[in-house]
Steps between C-alpha positions, in 0.01 A plus 500: 500500500627847404425818686170626345650843420791337317259269319292803395810684377608199291148464358473867401846499340406190299177672393688812386754293306225304326309816401799708394746253347292210369194442281284442807184709539427674833209264580693168514800683646293614798354151552843337479635754749212432742550121485877537542461719811254254651726200435814673634322623817331166577369416759297815575160604626315502834471196724236260381535598135875489439600471133774239484446326163547604138129446441422738788724764341312479172166518684611819678591657166176385334292632788663844483451508124133404526418747777647790304332394176166482680536848648605708198496288183153613388571862591812512281314344207208743524739793544687413181174477302385833643833655400488383139148641459623840620793475259328383182182707532690831517381569856861572606530773237166646602621525860811680372285751310284564808800559726651726232194726509531528879876561518565703185743480212788671680513203736469231235777301668289486817203396286699204369621403844157528659348294221763231552450529877130411458525256208769282658279398793329234284723504187858372502750785475662347190182499294389830658817670374454355153140630495584850622840550333329619182338775707840589648653524152211719384558736792876504432453574131254783563649658815869439420558336839764229535385138502750439780276705728163406350581130468657490845204662676254276312712193578532585868129579536428149371784346699404638842141374516602174332708427810297673770129456426302174459340338305833496315625141563818588692353703788191277495725197558679682783166564672404134454828375644472728804141385558603133480754572775228627733561872436160664471561730206176628346523526120289817478707678764819379332384654169435832679843490668667408170338795322589736786869401485498508118404869486826645644697244298331625183561867586868422560523313167347796311762737639778249434411425138433865420863550600609210278289642214684833524833316517419314174292758309565376148309172508189642336268317262541650148216716371459292184206260519371211293166644388377155397475402869244769585133546422374796299368669815833453676691641203287816508590547865868430432509754218336762721756430776788524248367836379493633858858384556620667180331821611681481833180456701493298822306176495208463738332201663219501244747427219590166653143433606384539140777273376407217734127564470527426130546136602202283587552435870274394790353773718704629793235394749494141379881483471560618857206300636639174364823568687360651819189289568693195631725724710194677643330168585812370677526828694131480594553151639787630711300795635185300577711244685616775737150621589369297794137609453488346152642161590254217438261714293380411150665813365836398647465148355434638152792746518730228634401271212545767232825618662673164470782553244375213282148647476616862468734418213238278335262799495772709334570216256130500400506878455798461268345221296146635466556877513857598406519236228131495403587564133719186487350174379502190719807349332710813551394546862566137588834527319600792723412298809704208365797731447467631855484146640822414317664800666355411840611136497872548567427764765256276685743207503797713608290658775380162629855363484609796713231396747652152508842646574350714774325201658829310521694796641230546761476129589877458541523799735770668287326836495458509879866416550603783267264741675638407842853557375412837345328617818808394700729708274293812562429569133175701468226260395374718213836462322449126462221507234676794332824302463332169413305667218816625329682168552212306343467738203855583398621164361195380308310805372141397567330727750204263539725203578702716740185605687374143523833360618569791734158479664556130568813595695368812673146401603603248770745755645263793546382408850854455631630814329227704666404702191157587368399238240369764256832686515695176459296387198506839328873550569570164337286589197678835471857373492429218254485787246875539541670492260351483150787430264611261225346184649156662528255482207340830605839672470507407132135602448563847646830533313377392157158668501651825627763495225792498745824311454615259772764737637253787545242270656753368753588859596138608538240223532721260701620778730138605547400145592761517779432853628119468518511190728780663702278804555210272593719306743570820692123553528453148639783542751337820628153339511636201694594738783134586553304198370548164676 
């Protein structure tokens, strides 16, 4: 029998090697790592149910996998379908137009970031950037602002809520792992806390990438356009905008509004409702659960039912299928759902495999041993999830995998470390952003669709993906002094 902490370290190193240096996918790598840790740490477990056989090890892994799959598998699948409806129907662009009218053309970079901030809650940041990058290029071409700034603010707006706000799979999995370890984290309250922390992160990222945009002012989309890609109505608007520019007149918000309005897009009310209805229902469930007078009433039962993430997202899914995509025929709509399910499959399996790893780490007692050692050294507890997040992310590039793996390590420690579980979970989610560089698919999406070369992206986007979590970590350290 090896010391459980040593067994865990060996298992995680093996997992990293398999993911980074071999052809092995993250899903089997996580399962192999979980089984290896269990075998090396054998025998383990409480008296009366000690695991001391290879079969028992496999059962522990299977149980952890199944429990996680049961808790969030459906939610991830529904969330992916909801996201693709927002993407393909043009609802994301409509939300951008609406925010543009509120903010104004002089702050078009904030418009992009805010749109990404909202869109990335249900839509993956990669596809969200691809959807909205055309809008960023349009703003760059017409306002002469650098794509380093515009692309960076859009990318970071998407990036922040992708990591901090469920129902994105990563933070959703973190909540599930913490709940399985007996930490009573409420999903609705976690969403509120994630949004609250995301706001100062977004403000910081706007200031940072405006600086980078001024530092690299020449990366502007050329004014020449391929007129074959625009409708007749859009071309009229483009010609009118070009005439204003030649006359030296400043562009106004209505110029962009007319350009986007020339497209056939869903209404703003329906677009935002499809996104916000499930979030509202989950919040309502949280609030009703806190009101003693309502407990046991029919109203509370109905709200509790509708506020379950599976039901809330199913309602949004139906809104997407029957309202956003009402002009699509059955074959097209079903095809979109099939595409979303293909995207969801790997995420669901990786998430459940992370649950298996967490179950083994918890059962062997490795996490408690680490927590006891950390407490004995006097290291502030809040630094543990901050450090673990970076360690999990840096070598293998996947933020979702880093959150899943990191939560499996951190969740059993929280009680011993004496930190608030919401702060611990959010701090872990935050630092798994760091860093986004060559081994991260999103790095290449931001780089290529912004028109940057690798060198420029490393000096701007990668540095931003380090500084934003560093700024957020300071916030968490301060909060940990007052929230226990």
